[in-house]
mmCIF file of C-alpha atoms and ligand atoms in Angstrom:
data_model
loop_
_atom_site.group_PDB
_atom_site.id
_atom_site.type_symbol
_atom_site.label_atom_id
_atom_site.label_comp_id
_atom_site.label_asym_id
_atom_site.label_seq_id
_atom_site.Cartn_x
_atom_site.Cartn_y
_atom_site.Cartn_z
ATOM 1 C CA MET A 1 -9.311 26.124 6.194
ATOM 2 C CA LEU A 2 -9.594 21.177 7.218
ATOM 3 C CA GLY A 3 -7.518 21.278 9.615
ATOM 4 C CA ILE A 4 -5.732 18.151 9.218
ATOM 5 C CA ALA A 5 -3.716 16.237 11.847
ATOM 6 C CA VAL A 6 -1.482 13.110 11.261
ATOM 7 C CA LEU A 7 -1.045 10.164 13.204
ATOM 8 C CA GLY A 8 2.220 8.489 11.542
ATOM 9 C CA VAL A 9 4.294 10.017 9.169
ATOM 10 C CA GLY A 10 5.927 7.740 7.972
ATOM 11 C CA SER A 11 6.214 6.928 3.658
ATOM 12 C CA ARG A 12 2.253 6.643 3.941
ATOM 13 C CA GLY A 13 1.600 10.542 6.059
ATOM 14 C CA LEU A 14 3.893 11.523 4.429
ATOM 15 C CA GLU A 15 3.157 11.918 0.876
ATOM 16 C CA TYR A 16 -0.814 12.261 2.219
ATOM 17 C CA MET A 17 0.351 15.044 3.778
ATOM 18 C CA SER A 18 2.805 16.123 0.772
ATOM 19 C CA PHE A 19 -0.412 15.432 -1.305
ATOM 20 C CA VAL A 20 -2.662 17.827 0.772
ATOM 21 C CA LYS A 21 -0.009 20.753 0.445
ATOM 22 C CA TYR A 22 0.456 20.760 -3.079
ATOM 23 C CA PHE A 23 -2.186 19.340 -4.616
ATOM 24 C CA HIS A 24 -5.168 20.710 -1.429
ATOM 25 C CA ARG A 25 -4.020 23.958 -0.282
ATOM 26 C CA LYS A 26 -7.029 25.813 0.152
ATOM 27 C CA LYS A 27 -8.923 23.840 0.720
ATOM 28 C CA ALA A 28 -6.554 22.170 3.412
ATOM 29 C CA LYS A 29 -3.742 22.289 5.773
ATOM 30 C CA ILE A 30 -2.006 19.871 8.697
ATOM 31 C CA SER A 31 -3.060 21.261 11.624
ATOM 32 C CA ALA A 32 -1.169 18.568 13.998
ATOM 33 C CA VAL A 33 1.653 15.452 13.554
ATOM 34 C CA CYS A 34 2.475 13.001 15.765
ATOM 35 C CA ASP A 35 4.873 10.419 15.591
ATOM 36 C CA PHE A 36 7.609 8.403 17.853
ATOM 37 C CA ASN A 37 11.028 8.457 15.922
ATOM 38 C CA SER A 38 12.056 11.487 16.729
ATOM 39 C CA THR A 39 13.960 12.558 13.502
ATOM 40 C CA ARG A 40 11.061 11.768 11.088
ATOM 41 C CA LEU A 41 8.631 14.445 13.486
ATOM 42 C CA LYS A 42 11.657 17.506 13.190
ATOM 43 C CA GLU A 43 12.237 16.791 9.876
ATOM 44 C CA VAL A 44 8.200 16.577 8.915
ATOM 45 C CA ALA A 45 7.486 20.124 11.506
ATOM 46 C CA GLU A 46 9.905 21.546 9.048
ATOM 47 C CA LYS A 47 9.113 20.916 5.941
ATOM 48 C CA PHE A 48 4.745 21.769 6.809
ATOM 49 C CA LYS A 49 6.109 24.830 9.410
ATOM 50 C CA LEU A 50 4.126 22.896 11.998
ATOM 51 C CA PRO A 51 5.351 24.536 15.573
ATOM 52 C CA PRO A 52 6.801 22.745 18.666
ATOM 53 C CA ASP A 53 2.799 22.688 20.772
ATOM 54 C CA LYS A 54 1.343 21.213 17.091
ATOM 55 C CA CYS A 55 4.159 18.113 17.426
ATOM 56 C CA PHE A 56 3.827 14.772 19.275
ATOM 57 C CA LEU A 57 6.590 12.402 19.824
ATOM 58 C CA ASP A 58 3.704 10.139 22.064
ATOM 59 C CA GLU A 59 0.793 9.075 20.984
ATOM 60 C CA ASP A 60 -0.937 8.568 24.557
ATOM 61 C CA GLU A 61 0.495 13.115 24.938
ATOM 62 C CA PHE A 62 -1.145 13.521 21.341
ATOM 63 C CA PHE A 63 -4.468 12.378 22.017
ATOM 64 C CA ALA A 64 -5.087 13.472 25.311
ATOM 65 C CA ALA A 65 -4.576 17.234 23.333
ATOM 66 C CA GLY A 66 -7.764 16.082 21.790
ATOM 67 C CA ARG A 67 -8.949 17.036 18.420
ATOM 68 C CA ARG A 68 -6.283 18.352 16.938
ATOM 69 C CA GLY A 69 -7.891 18.686 12.968
ATOM 70 C CA ASP A 70 -11.894 18.765 12.123
ATOM 71 C CA ALA A 71 -9.342 14.527 10.574
ATOM 72 C CA LEU A 72 -7.099 11.947 11.649
ATOM 73 C CA PHE A 73 -5.393 10.230 9.513
ATOM 74 C CA ILE A 74 -4.193 7.079 10.660
ATOM 75 C CA CYS A 75 -0.938 5.961 9.261
ATOM 76 C CA THR A 76 0.939 3.541 11.462
ATOM 77 C CA GLN A 77 1.917 0.094 11.103
ATOM 78 C CA ASP A 78 -1.080 -2.523 10.397
ATOM 79 C CA ALA A 79 -1.008 -3.718 14.272
ATOM 80 C CA SER A 80 -2.027 -0.342 15.738
ATOM 81 C CA HIS A 81 -4.619 0.474 13.353
ATOM 82 C CA TYR A 82 -7.319 -1.210 15.483
ATOM 83 C CA SER A 83 -6.018 0.915 18.111
ATOM 84 C CA HIS A 84 -5.711 3.994 17.303
ATOM 85 C CA ALA A 85 -8.723 4.062 15.142
ATOM 86 C CA MET A 86 -10.617 3.248 19.193
ATOM 87 C CA LYS A 87 -8.076 6.245 20.823
ATOM 88 C CA ALA A 88 -9.429 8.810 17.398
ATOM 89 C CA MET A 89 -12.205 7.765 18.280
ATOM 90 C CA ASP A 90 -12.520 8.062 22.360
ATOM 91 C CA ALA A 91 -10.216 11.492 21.384
ATOM 92 C CA GLY A 92 -13.652 12.779 19.544
ATOM 93 C CA TYR A 93 -12.499 12.221 15.526
ATOM 94 C CA LYS A 94 -15.691 11.999 13.352
ATOM 95 C CA ASN A 95 -13.903 11.823 10.114
ATOM 96 C CA ILE A 96 -11.205 9.234 10.350
ATOM 97 C CA LEU A 97 -8.982 7.769 7.180
ATOM 98 C CA LEU A 98 -7.241 4.750 8.719
ATOM 99 C CA GLU A 99 -4.207 2.569 6.294
ATOM 100 C CA LYS A 100 -4.863 -0.786 5.559
ATOM 101 C CA PRO A 101 -5.340 -3.164 6.048
ATOM 102 C CA VAL A 102 -8.085 -2.499 9.746
ATOM 103 C CA SER A 103 -6.731 -5.918 11.856
ATOM 104 C CA LYS A 104 -5.889 -9.390 11.279
ATOM 105 C CA ASN A 105 -8.963 -9.797 13.926
ATOM 106 C CA ILE A 106 -12.030 -9.815 12.181
ATOM 107 C CA ALA A 107 -14.218 -8.687 15.911
ATOM 108 C CA GLU A 108 -11.558 -5.440 15.504
ATOM 109 C CA CYS A 109 -12.641 -4.844 11.988
ATOM 110 C CA GLU A 110 -16.396 -5.814 13.346
ATOM 111 C CA GLU A 111 -16.153 -3.408 16.152
ATOM 112 C CA LEU A 112 -14.504 -0.188 14.866
ATOM 113 C CA ALA A 113 -17.841 -0.238 11.633
ATOM 114 C CA ARG A 114 -20.337 -1.088 14.726
ATOM 115 C CA ARG A 115 -18.912 1.971 17.413
ATOM 116 C CA ALA A 116 -18.512 4.242 14.267
ATOM 117 C CA LYS A 117 -22.020 3.997 12.763
ATOM 118 C CA GLU A 118 -22.879 4.336 16.591
ATOM 119 C CA GLU A 119 -21.382 6.939 16.825
ATOM 120 C CA GLY A 120 -21.673 8.551 13.213
ATOM 121 C CA VAL A 121 -18.256 8.486 12.551
ATOM 122 C CA HIS A 122 -16.655 8.659 9.015
ATOM 123 C CA LEU A 123 -14.228 5.566 8.899
ATOM 124 C CA VAL A 124 -13.030 5.196 5.329
ATOM 125 C CA VAL A 125 -10.315 2.992 5.233
ATOM 126 C CA CYS A 126 -7.432 3.430 2.924
ATOM 127 C CA HIS A 127 -8.048 1.086 -0.704
ATOM 128 C CA VAL A 128 -6.554 3.618 -3.175
ATOM 129 C CA LEU A 129 -6.994 1.437 -5.875
ATOM 130 C CA ARG A 130 -10.931 2.404 -5.815
ATOM 131 C CA TYR A 131 -10.490 5.776 -5.928
ATOM 132 C CA SER A 132 -8.106 4.977 -10.316
ATOM 133 C CA GLY A 133 -9.456 5.436 -12.788
ATOM 134 C CA TYR A 134 -8.245 2.196 -14.605
ATOM 135 C CA TYR A 135 -10.502 1.420 -12.235
ATOM 136 C CA ARG A 136 -13.351 3.341 -11.659
ATOM 137 C CA LYS A 137 -13.715 3.226 -15.813
ATOM 138 C CA ILE A 138 -13.802 -1.361 -15.255
ATOM 139 C CA LYS A 139 -16.832 -1.009 -12.776
ATOM 140 C CA GLU A 140 -18.866 2.107 -14.497
ATOM 141 C CA ILE A 141 -17.987 -0.625 -17.662
ATOM 142 C CA LEU A 142 -19.919 -3.070 -15.483
ATOM 143 C CA ARG A 143 -22.893 -1.224 -14.215
ATOM 144 C CA SER A 144 -23.960 0.226 -16.539
ATOM 145 C CA GLY A 145 -25.194 -3.613 -17.783
ATOM 146 C CA GLU A 146 -23.890 -3.478 -21.785
ATOM 147 C CA LEU A 147 -21.937 -6.857 -20.862
ATOM 148 C CA GLY A 148 -24.514 -8.682 -18.710
ATOM 149 C CA GLU A 149 -23.721 -9.830 -15.813
ATOM 150 C CA ILE A 150 -20.593 -10.843 -13.962
ATOM 151 C CA VAL A 151 -20.020 -15.218 -14.109
ATOM 152 C CA SER A 152 -16.511 -14.783 -12.873
ATOM 153 C CA ILE A 153 -13.350 -12.358 -12.345
ATOM 154 C CA ASN A 154 -9.896 -13.282 -12.966
ATOM 155 C CA HIS A 155 -7.564 -11.087 -10.862
ATOM 156 C CA SER A 156 -3.726 -11.021 -10.350
ATOM 157 C CA GLU A 157 -1.078 -8.925 -8.574
ATOM 158 C CA SER A 158 2.309 -8.842 -9.819
ATOM 159 C CA ILE A 159 4.796 -7.443 -6.586
ATOM 160 C CA ALA A 160 7.756 -7.443 -8.726
ATOM 161 C CA TYR A 161 11.016 -9.425 -6.908
ATOM 162 C CA PHE A 162 12.468 -5.993 -6.003
ATOM 163 C CA HIS A 163 9.427 -4.557 -4.531
ATOM 164 C CA PHE A 164 8.862 -7.765 -2.479
ATOM 165 C CA ALA A 165 12.528 -8.173 -1.005
ATOM 166 C CA HIS A 166 12.249 -4.699 -0.113
ATOM 167 C CA SER A 167 8.926 -4.868 2.247
ATOM 168 C CA TYR A 168 8.656 -8.993 2.853
ATOM 169 C CA VAL A 169 11.626 -9.909 3.334
ATOM 170 C CA ARG A 170 14.427 -7.404 4.060
ATOM 171 C CA GLY A 171 11.419 -4.439 5.370
ATOM 172 C CA ASN A 172 8.415 -4.366 7.334
ATOM 173 C CA TRP A 173 6.580 -7.314 6.338
ATOM 174 C CA HIS A 174 8.173 -9.927 6.582
ATOM 175 C CA SER A 175 7.083 -11.420 9.384
ATOM 176 C CA GLU A 176 2.991 -12.892 9.696
ATOM 177 C CA ALA A 177 3.532 -12.375 13.299
ATOM 178 C CA ALA A 178 4.439 -8.595 13.674
ATOM 179 C CA THR A 179 2.340 -7.468 10.744
ATOM 180 C CA SER A 180 -0.187 -9.234 9.008
ATOM 181 C CA PRO A 181 0.065 -11.533 6.157
ATOM 182 C CA SER A 182 1.727 -11.121 2.554
ATOM 183 C CA LEU A 183 -2.250 -11.778 1.261
ATOM 184 C CA LEU A 184 -3.906 -9.085 3.462
ATOM 185 C CA ALA A 185 -0.987 -6.469 3.471
ATOM 186 C CA LYS A 186 -0.525 -6.593 -0.278
ATOM 187 C CA CYS A 187 -3.797 -8.246 -1.501
ATOM 188 C CA CYS A 188 -7.057 -6.365 1.120
ATOM 189 C CA HIS A 189 -7.231 -3.958 -2.227
ATOM 190 C CA ASP A 190 -6.865 -6.688 -4.771
ATOM 191 C CA ILE A 191 -9.990 -8.607 -2.497
ATOM 192 C CA ASP A 192 -11.916 -5.714 -1.966
ATOM 193 C CA LEU A 193 -12.042 -4.852 -5.178
ATOM 194 C CA ILE A 194 -13.801 -8.395 -6.469
ATOM 195 C CA GLN A 195 -15.591 -7.774 -3.738
ATOM 196 C CA TRP A 196 -16.321 -4.428 -5.179
ATOM 197 C CA PHE A 197 -17.812 -5.068 -9.117
ATOM 198 C CA MET A 198 -19.179 -7.853 -7.561
ATOM 199 C CA GLU A 199 -21.854 -6.128 -5.200
ATOM 200 C CA GLU A 200 -22.848 -9.570 -4.047
ATOM 201 C CA GLU A 201 -21.982 -12.249 -0.765
ATOM 202 C CA CYS A 202 -18.926 -14.072 -0.537
ATOM 203 C CA LYS A 203 -20.983 -18.072 -0.109
ATOM 204 C CA GLN A 204 -17.098 -19.723 0.293
ATOM 205 C CA VAL A 205 -12.796 -18.508 0.255
ATOM 206 C CA SER A 206 -10.058 -21.755 0.276
ATOM 207 C CA SER A 207 -6.394 -20.396 -0.560
ATOM 208 C CA THR A 208 -3.213 -21.637 -0.871
ATOM 209 C CA GLY A 209 0.657 -20.467 -0.657
ATOM 210 C CA SER A 210 3.851 -21.123 0.639
ATOM 211 C CA LEU A 211 7.285 -18.749 1.641
ATOM 212 C CA LYS A 212 8.859 -20.947 -1.463
ATOM 213 C CA TYR A 213 11.828 -19.044 -2.192
ATOM 214 C CA PHE A 214 13.749 -16.141 0.376
ATOM 215 C CA LYS A 215 15.152 -18.986 2.502
ATOM 216 C CA LYS A 216 18.733 -20.054 3.643
ATOM 217 C CA GLU A 217 18.144 -23.540 1.308
ATOM 218 C CA ASN A 218 18.262 -21.759 -1.776
ATOM 219 C CA ALA A 219 21.384 -18.494 -1.056
ATOM 220 C CA PRO A 220 23.557 -18.809 -3.605
ATOM 221 C CA PRO A 221 27.638 -20.123 -2.925
ATOM 222 C CA GLY A 222 29.598 -18.055 -1.676
ATOM 223 C CA ALA A 223 26.676 -16.089 -0.147
ATOM 224 C CA THR A 224 27.125 -14.505 2.610
ATOM 225 C CA GLU A 225 24.693 -13.128 5.372
ATOM 226 C CA ARG A 226 24.362 -8.818 5.031
ATOM 227 C CA CYS A 227 25.630 -7.897 0.753
ATOM 228 C CA LEU A 228 28.316 -5.648 2.566
ATOM 229 C CA ASP A 229 30.517 -8.445 4.461
ATOM 230 C CA GLY A 230 32.508 -9.394 0.399
ATOM 231 C CA CYS A 231 28.993 -11.711 -0.473
ATOM 232 C CA LYS A 232 30.523 -13.251 -3.465
ATOM 233 C CA ALA A 233 28.013 -13.890 -5.343
ATOM 234 C CA LYS A 234 26.846 -9.935 -5.370
ATOM 235 C CA ASN A 235 27.551 -10.119 -9.462
ATOM 236 C CA ASN A 236 25.025 -11.975 -9.836
ATOM 237 C CA CYS A 237 21.577 -11.401 -7.786
ATOM 238 C CA PRO A 238 18.808 -9.202 -8.114
ATOM 239 C CA TYR A 239 18.881 -8.628 -4.453
ATOM 240 C CA ASP A 240 22.174 -6.969 -3.989
ATOM 241 C CA ALA A 241 20.802 -4.267 -1.504
ATOM 242 C CA GLU A 242 24.062 -2.015 -2.363
ATOM 243 C CA ARG A 243 22.946 -2.001 -6.207
ATOM 244 C CA LEU A 244 19.088 -1.657 -5.540
ATOM 245 C CA TYR A 245 19.584 0.574 -2.723
ATOM 246 C CA ILE A 246 22.118 3.241 -3.965
ATOM 247 C CA THR A 247 23.810 1.982 -7.602
ATOM 248 C CA ASP A 248 21.599 0.414 -9.789
ATOM 249 C CA PRO A 249 21.559 4.161 -12.424
ATOM 250 C CA PHE A 250 19.441 6.230 -13.761
ATOM 251 C CA TYR A 251 17.467 4.118 -16.348
ATOM 252 C CA LYS A 252 17.972 0.640 -14.412
ATOM 253 C CA ALA A 253 17.123 1.914 -10.729
ATOM 254 C CA THR A 254 13.186 0.151 -8.854
ATOM 255 C CA PHE A 255 11.885 2.677 -7.292
ATOM 256 C CA ILE A 256 13.758 1.340 -4.360
ATOM 257 C CA LYS A 257 17.173 3.470 -4.922
ATOM 258 C CA TYR A 258 14.191 6.466 -4.407
ATOM 259 C CA MET A 259 13.578 4.752 -0.580
ATOM 260 C CA GLY A 260 16.359 6.956 1.038
ATOM 261 C CA ARG A 261 14.005 7.723 4.204
ATOM 262 C CA VAL A 262 12.539 4.152 4.344
ATOM 263 C CA LEU A 263 17.015 3.109 5.103
ATOM 264 C CA THR A 264 17.666 6.651 7.284
ATOM 265 C CA ASP A 265 14.808 8.331 8.317
ATOM 266 C CA LYS A 266 15.697 11.573 6.321
ATOM 267 C CA ILE A 267 13.936 12.438 3.680
ATOM 268 C CA ILE A 268 17.174 13.790 1.721
ATOM 269 C CA SER A 269 19.648 10.996 2.753
ATOM 270 C CA THR A 270 24.239 10.790 1.906
ATOM 271 C CA LYS A 271 25.205 8.065 0.354
ATOM 272 C CA LYS A 272 27.399 7.187 2.942
ATOM 273 C CA GLU A 273 23.994 7.808 5.770
ATOM 274 C CA LYS A 274 22.650 4.978 2.814
ATOM 275 C CA TYR A 275 25.706 2.946 3.212
ATOM 276 C CA GLU A 276 26.126 3.082 6.960
ATOM 277 C CA THR A 277 21.935 1.588 7.256
ATOM 278 C CA LEU A 278 23.016 -0.992 4.917
ATOM 279 C CA LYS A 279 25.789 -2.215 6.327
ATOM 280 C CA ASN A 280 23.858 -2.845 9.867
ATOM 281 C CA GLY A 281 19.789 -2.396 10.233
ATOM 282 C CA ASP A 282 17.947 -4.246 8.419
ATOM 283 C CA TYR A 283 17.490 -3.499 4.508
ATOM 284 C CA GLY A 284 21.626 -4.484 3.992
ATOM 285 C CA LYS A 285 20.728 -8.298 4.980
ATOM 286 C CA CYS A 286 20.635 -11.484 1.764
ATOM 287 C CA VAL A 287 17.074 -12.202 1.106
ATOM 288 C CA TYR A 288 18.489 -15.787 1.929
ATOM 289 C CA PHE A 289 18.956 -15.151 5.180
ATOM 290 C CA CYS A 290 16.670 -12.727 6.587
ATOM 291 C CA ASP A 291 14.352 -14.209 9.001
ATOM 292 C CA ASN A 292 10.912 -13.048 6.828
ATOM 293 C CA ASP A 293 7.587 -15.712 7.448
ATOM 294 C CA VAL A 294 5.925 -14.567 4.885
ATOM 295 C CA MET A 295 4.610 -16.649 1.665
ATOM 296 C CA ASP A 296 5.579 -15.242 -1.682
ATOM 297 C CA ASN A 297 3.031 -16.564 -3.821
ATOM 298 C CA GLN A 298 -0.762 -17.936 -2.856
ATOM 299 C CA ILE A 299 -3.821 -17.994 -4.644
ATOM 300 C CA VAL A 300 -7.806 -17.894 -3.451
ATOM 301 C CA THR A 301 -10.173 -18.803 -5.216
ATOM 302 C CA MET A 302 -14.299 -17.244 -3.801
ATOM 303 C CA ASN A 303 -17.836 -18.183 -4.540
ATOM 304 C CA PHE A 304 -20.535 -15.485 -4.366
ATOM 305 C CA ALA A 305 -23.285 -16.033 -4.087
ATOM 306 C CA SER A 306 -25.688 -16.210 -6.580
ATOM 307 C CA GLY A 307 -22.642 -19.230 -8.563
ATOM 308 C CA LYS A 308 -19.501 -16.454 -9.314
ATOM 309 C CA THR A 309 -17.008 -16.950 -9.151
ATOM 310 C CA ALA A 310 -13.228 -15.137 -8.769
ATOM 311 C CA VAL A 311 -9.537 -16.585 -8.405
ATOM 312 C CA HIS A 312 -7.032 -14.043 -6.997
ATOM 313 C CA SER A 313 -2.869 -15.183 -6.754
ATOM 314 C CA MET A 314 -0.343 -13.311 -5.905
ATOM 315 C CA SER A 315 3.659 -13.926 -6.329
ATOM 316 C CA ALA A 316 6.310 -11.786 -5.807
ATOM 317 C CA PHE A 317 8.307 -12.903 -9.176
ATOM 318 C CA THR A 318 7.713 -10.829 -11.526
ATOM 319 C CA ASP A 319 9.236 -7.731 -13.332
ATOM 320 C CA LYS A 320 7.323 -5.417 -13.224
ATOM 321 C CA MET A 321 4.574 -4.107 -10.645
ATOM 322 C CA PHE A 322 0.704 -3.989 -12.171
ATOM 323 C CA ARG A 323 -2.011 -6.624 -12.095
ATOM 324 C CA LYS A 324 -3.871 -8.301 -14.264
ATOM 325 C CA THR A 325 -8.055 -8.018 -14.600
ATOM 326 C CA HIS A 326 -10.143 -10.513 -17.028
ATOM 327 C CA ILE A 327 -13.717 -10.472 -15.895
ATOM 328 C CA THR A 328 -15.409 -12.896 -17.928
ATOM 329 C CA CYS A 329 -19.767 -11.358 -17.727
ATOM 330 C CA THR A 330 -22.329 -13.089 -20.302
ATOM 331 C CA LYS A 331 -22.809 -10.770 -22.720
ATOM 332 C CA GLY A 332 -18.638 -9.677 -22.996
ATOM 333 C CA GLU A 333 -15.330 -9.426 -21.224
ATOM 334 C CA ILE A 334 -12.968 -6.901 -19.606
ATOM 335 C CA ILE A 335 -9.369 -7.457 -20.442
ATOM 336 C CA GLY A 336 -7.237 -4.945 -18.364
ATOM 337 C CA GLN A 337 -3.555 -4.556 -16.946
ATOM 338 C CA ASP A 338 -4.011 -1.619 -14.115
ATOM 339 C CA SER A 339 -0.532 0.366 -16.514
ATOM 340 C CA ASP A 340 -1.939 0.529 -19.263
ATOM 341 C CA SER A 341 -5.090 3.558 -19.809
ATOM 342 C CA LYS A 342 -6.251 0.837 -22.469
ATOM 343 C CA ILE A 343 -8.830 -1.617 -20.710
ATOM 344 C CA THR A 344 -11.086 -3.858 -23.787
ATOM 345 C CA VAL A 345 -13.727 -4.966 -23.615
ATOM 346 C CA ASN A 346 -15.150 -7.043 -26.045
ATOM 347 C CA ILE A 347 -18.965 -7.696 -26.910
ATOM 348 C CA PHE A 348 -20.409 -11.701 -28.203
ATOM 349 C CA GLY A 349 -21.251 -11.026 -31.559
ATOM 350 C CA LYS A 350 -20.093 -7.246 -32.010
ATOM 351 C CA GLY A 351 -16.466 -7.988 -31.290
ATOM 352 C CA GLY A 352 -14.357 -6.016 -29.205
ATOM 353 C CA LYS A 353 -12.727 -1.987 -28.168
ATOM 354 C CA LYS A 354 -9.990 -0.563 -26.475
ATOM 355 C CA VAL A 355 -11.715 1.721 -23.581
ATOM 356 C CA ARG A 356 -9.090 4.813 -22.747
ATOM 357 C CA THR A 357 -9.245 5.043 -18.655
ATOM 358 C CA LYS A 358 -7.666 8.784 -17.440
ATOM 359 C CA ILE A 359 -4.567 7.139 -15.499
ATOM 360 C CA ILE A 360 -1.676 9.610 -14.432
ATOM 361 C CA LYS A 361 1.288 7.565 -14.898
ATOM 362 C CA LEU A 362 2.853 6.593 -11.909
ATOM 363 C CA SER A 363 4.486 3.437 -9.784
ATOM 364 C CA GLY A 364 2.295 1.237 -7.795
ATOM 365 C CA HIS A 365 -0.987 2.929 -6.851
ATOM 366 C CA VAL A 366 -0.022 5.890 -6.535
ATOM 367 C CA GLU A 367 -2.390 8.046 -9.236
ATOM 368 C CA GLY A 368 -5.136 5.633 -6.717
ATOM 369 C CA ASP A 369 -2.998 7.609 -3.898
ATOM 370 C CA ILE A 370 -3.873 10.808 -4.875
ATOM 371 C CA ARG A 371 -8.047 10.736 -6.359
ATOM 372 C CA PHE A 372 -8.277 8.972 -2.882
ATOM 373 C CA ILE A 373 -6.930 12.122 -1.422
ATOM 374 C CA LYS A 374 -8.713 15.069 -3.564
ATOM 375 C CA ARG A 375 -12.448 13.212 -2.561
ATOM 376 C CA TYR A 376 -11.524 12.530 0.386
ATOM 377 C CA ILE A 377 -10.919 16.537 1.026
ATOM 378 C CA VAL A 378 -13.449 17.548 -1.384
ATOM 379 C CA LYS A 379 -16.058 14.981 0.601
HETATM 380 N N1 NAD B 401 -3.381 1.955 1.673
HETATM 381 C C1 NAD B 401 -1.796 1.968 0.334
HETATM 382 O O1 NAD B 401 -1.665 1.706 -0.869
HETATM 383 C C2 NAD B 401 -0.262 1.732 1.177
HETATM 384 C C3 NAD B 401 0.452 1.062 0.288
HETATM 385 C C4 NAD B 401 1.778 0.954 1.645
HETATM 386 C C5 NAD B 401 1.604 0.675 3.250
HETATM 387 N N2 NAD B 401 -0.214 0.690 3.089
HETATM 388 C C6 NAD B 401 0.296 0.626 5.464
HETATM 389 O O2 NAD B 401 0.395 2.167 5.416
HETATM 390 C C7 NAD B 401 1.550 1.925 6.769
HETATM 391 C C8 NAD B 401 1.893 2.806 7.565
HETATM 392 O O3 NAD B 401 2.603 2.360 6.071
HETATM 393 P P1 NAD B 401 4.279 3.245 5.759
HETATM 394 O O4 NAD B 401 4.764 2.794 4.826
HETATM 395 O O5 NAD B 401 4.204 4.418 5.491
HETATM 396 O O6 NAD B 401 5.467 2.748 6.925
HETATM 397 P P2 NAD B 401 6.224 3.171 8.082
HETATM 398 O O7 NAD B 401 6.969 2.921 8.721
HETATM 399 O O8 NAD B 401 7.091 3.856 6.680
HETATM 400 O O9 NAD B 401 5.480 4.627 8.946
HETATM 401 C C9 NAD B 401 4.745 4.473 9.834
HETATM 402 C C10 NAD B 401 5.404 5.971 11.130
HETATM 403 O O10 NAD B 401 4.129 5.254 11.649
HETATM 404 C C11 NAD B 401 5.019 5.281 13.512
HETATM 405 N N3 NAD B 401 4.727 5.314 14.402
HETATM 406 C C12 NAD B 401 4.154 3.650 14.687
HETATM 407 N N4 NAD B 401 3.914 3.495 15.971
HETATM 408 C C13 NAD B 401 3.487 4.514 16.509
HETATM 409 C C14 NAD B 401 2.888 5.625 17.472
HETATM 410 N N5 NAD B 401 2.557 4.251 18.752
HETATM 411 N N6 NAD B 401 2.489 6.361 17.717
HETATM 412 C C15 NAD B 401 3.769 7.574 16.817
HETATM 413 N N7 NAD B 401 4.046 6.918 16.165
HETATM 414 C C16 NAD B 401 3.924 5.994 14.993
HETATM 415 C C17 NAD B 401 6.239 5.907 12.954
HETATM 416 O O11 NAD B 401 7.370 5.308 13.561
HETATM 417 C C18 NAD B 401 6.594 5.311 11.213
HETATM 418 O O12 NAD B 401 7.350 6.457 11.440
HETATM 419 C C19 NAD B 401 0.979 0.490 7.462
HETATM 420 O O13 NAD B 401 -0.015 -0.236 8.163
HETATM 421 C C20 NAD B 401 1.364 -0.486 5.359
HETATM 422 O O14 NAD B 401 0.319 -1.380 5.667
HETATM 423 C C21 NAD B 401 -1.003 1.674 2.997
#
């Protein structure tokens, strides 16, 4: 039985722990947890039946206790990943699963990669999309050679207005200095996919983008600084926090409505508790009056060694969350959208076909998350 220690039991940490518990209970179990948020730590300890000597509130005590499992999942916030991965190696962990992005400092990324290699540490970054059935199928078609060589990739990520508002305007990733630029936070997966498909070195990158919309000059007349402060624009505002987090009916609700733990720290929160945090916390702020500075739209162009090119675009302004990919090759093309289970493959002069992919229909990249943990535990 493999023991898995988890540093940071927030959204990601708890999700991975739940996958271990529900899908891999015969092979692995949670052996220790550390989180400086006492509410979260206590709830997780109860849910996973972990005694006090396996629960740490302080990272120094956690690391000083030495290796607390066969593997460590590092699921803390972006700015801590480098130092936590270094401390994990100091503590003797040989299997580390590190949340993305590794760091916004390239020297830190290189240092971690170098050290892991030298010390024989299996350091895996959570680029979960590589593990989803959909992207693995695209990779398989490309590798088969039937489409010839890749010429260009046109890839896009539609973040969805509500998701962007939650994470990049009101939430954890609203400030570039505190965490990461939005492209790094959201699209490191996409850049990773493009690099994975291309299988050759990227020689040149350029990028442009802006924070176009979520600024105070775009606030509608009558908007107040918090949604619950008598905002007169509330009824016509798609970003109204009360609606998104509490009152939207089931058939209309986005996944944001089910993010109660992000609001209150508690796995199950009452309506009253949610209202309380919307009144006082960041998630109740008007999207036009937040201290956000990350871009809400950005484009990247990439040139590769043999003349292949790629474009990636990211936008907050879409109704749904999905990624589209169009890969043109010398003998054919692949066209797909990751929320579908089919990919269109056209072979020049021979016509097209629809290729089915095995995907678990869940919102966002949860499909990739499940398969990622499955592969990790097996390895
Ligand atoms: N792989 C993916 O697709 C994916 C998706 C979303 C988020 N992420 C990344 O995962 C990471 C975690 O995101 P999240 O949404 O779970 O955030 P979160 O804020 O919900 O969770 C982070 C947890 O770490 C704890 N923590 C932070 N610093 C700590 C420290 N020094 N000691 C102890 N506990 C500490 C916090 O209290 C919190 O509970 C982020 O870096 C994010 O960018 C990855």
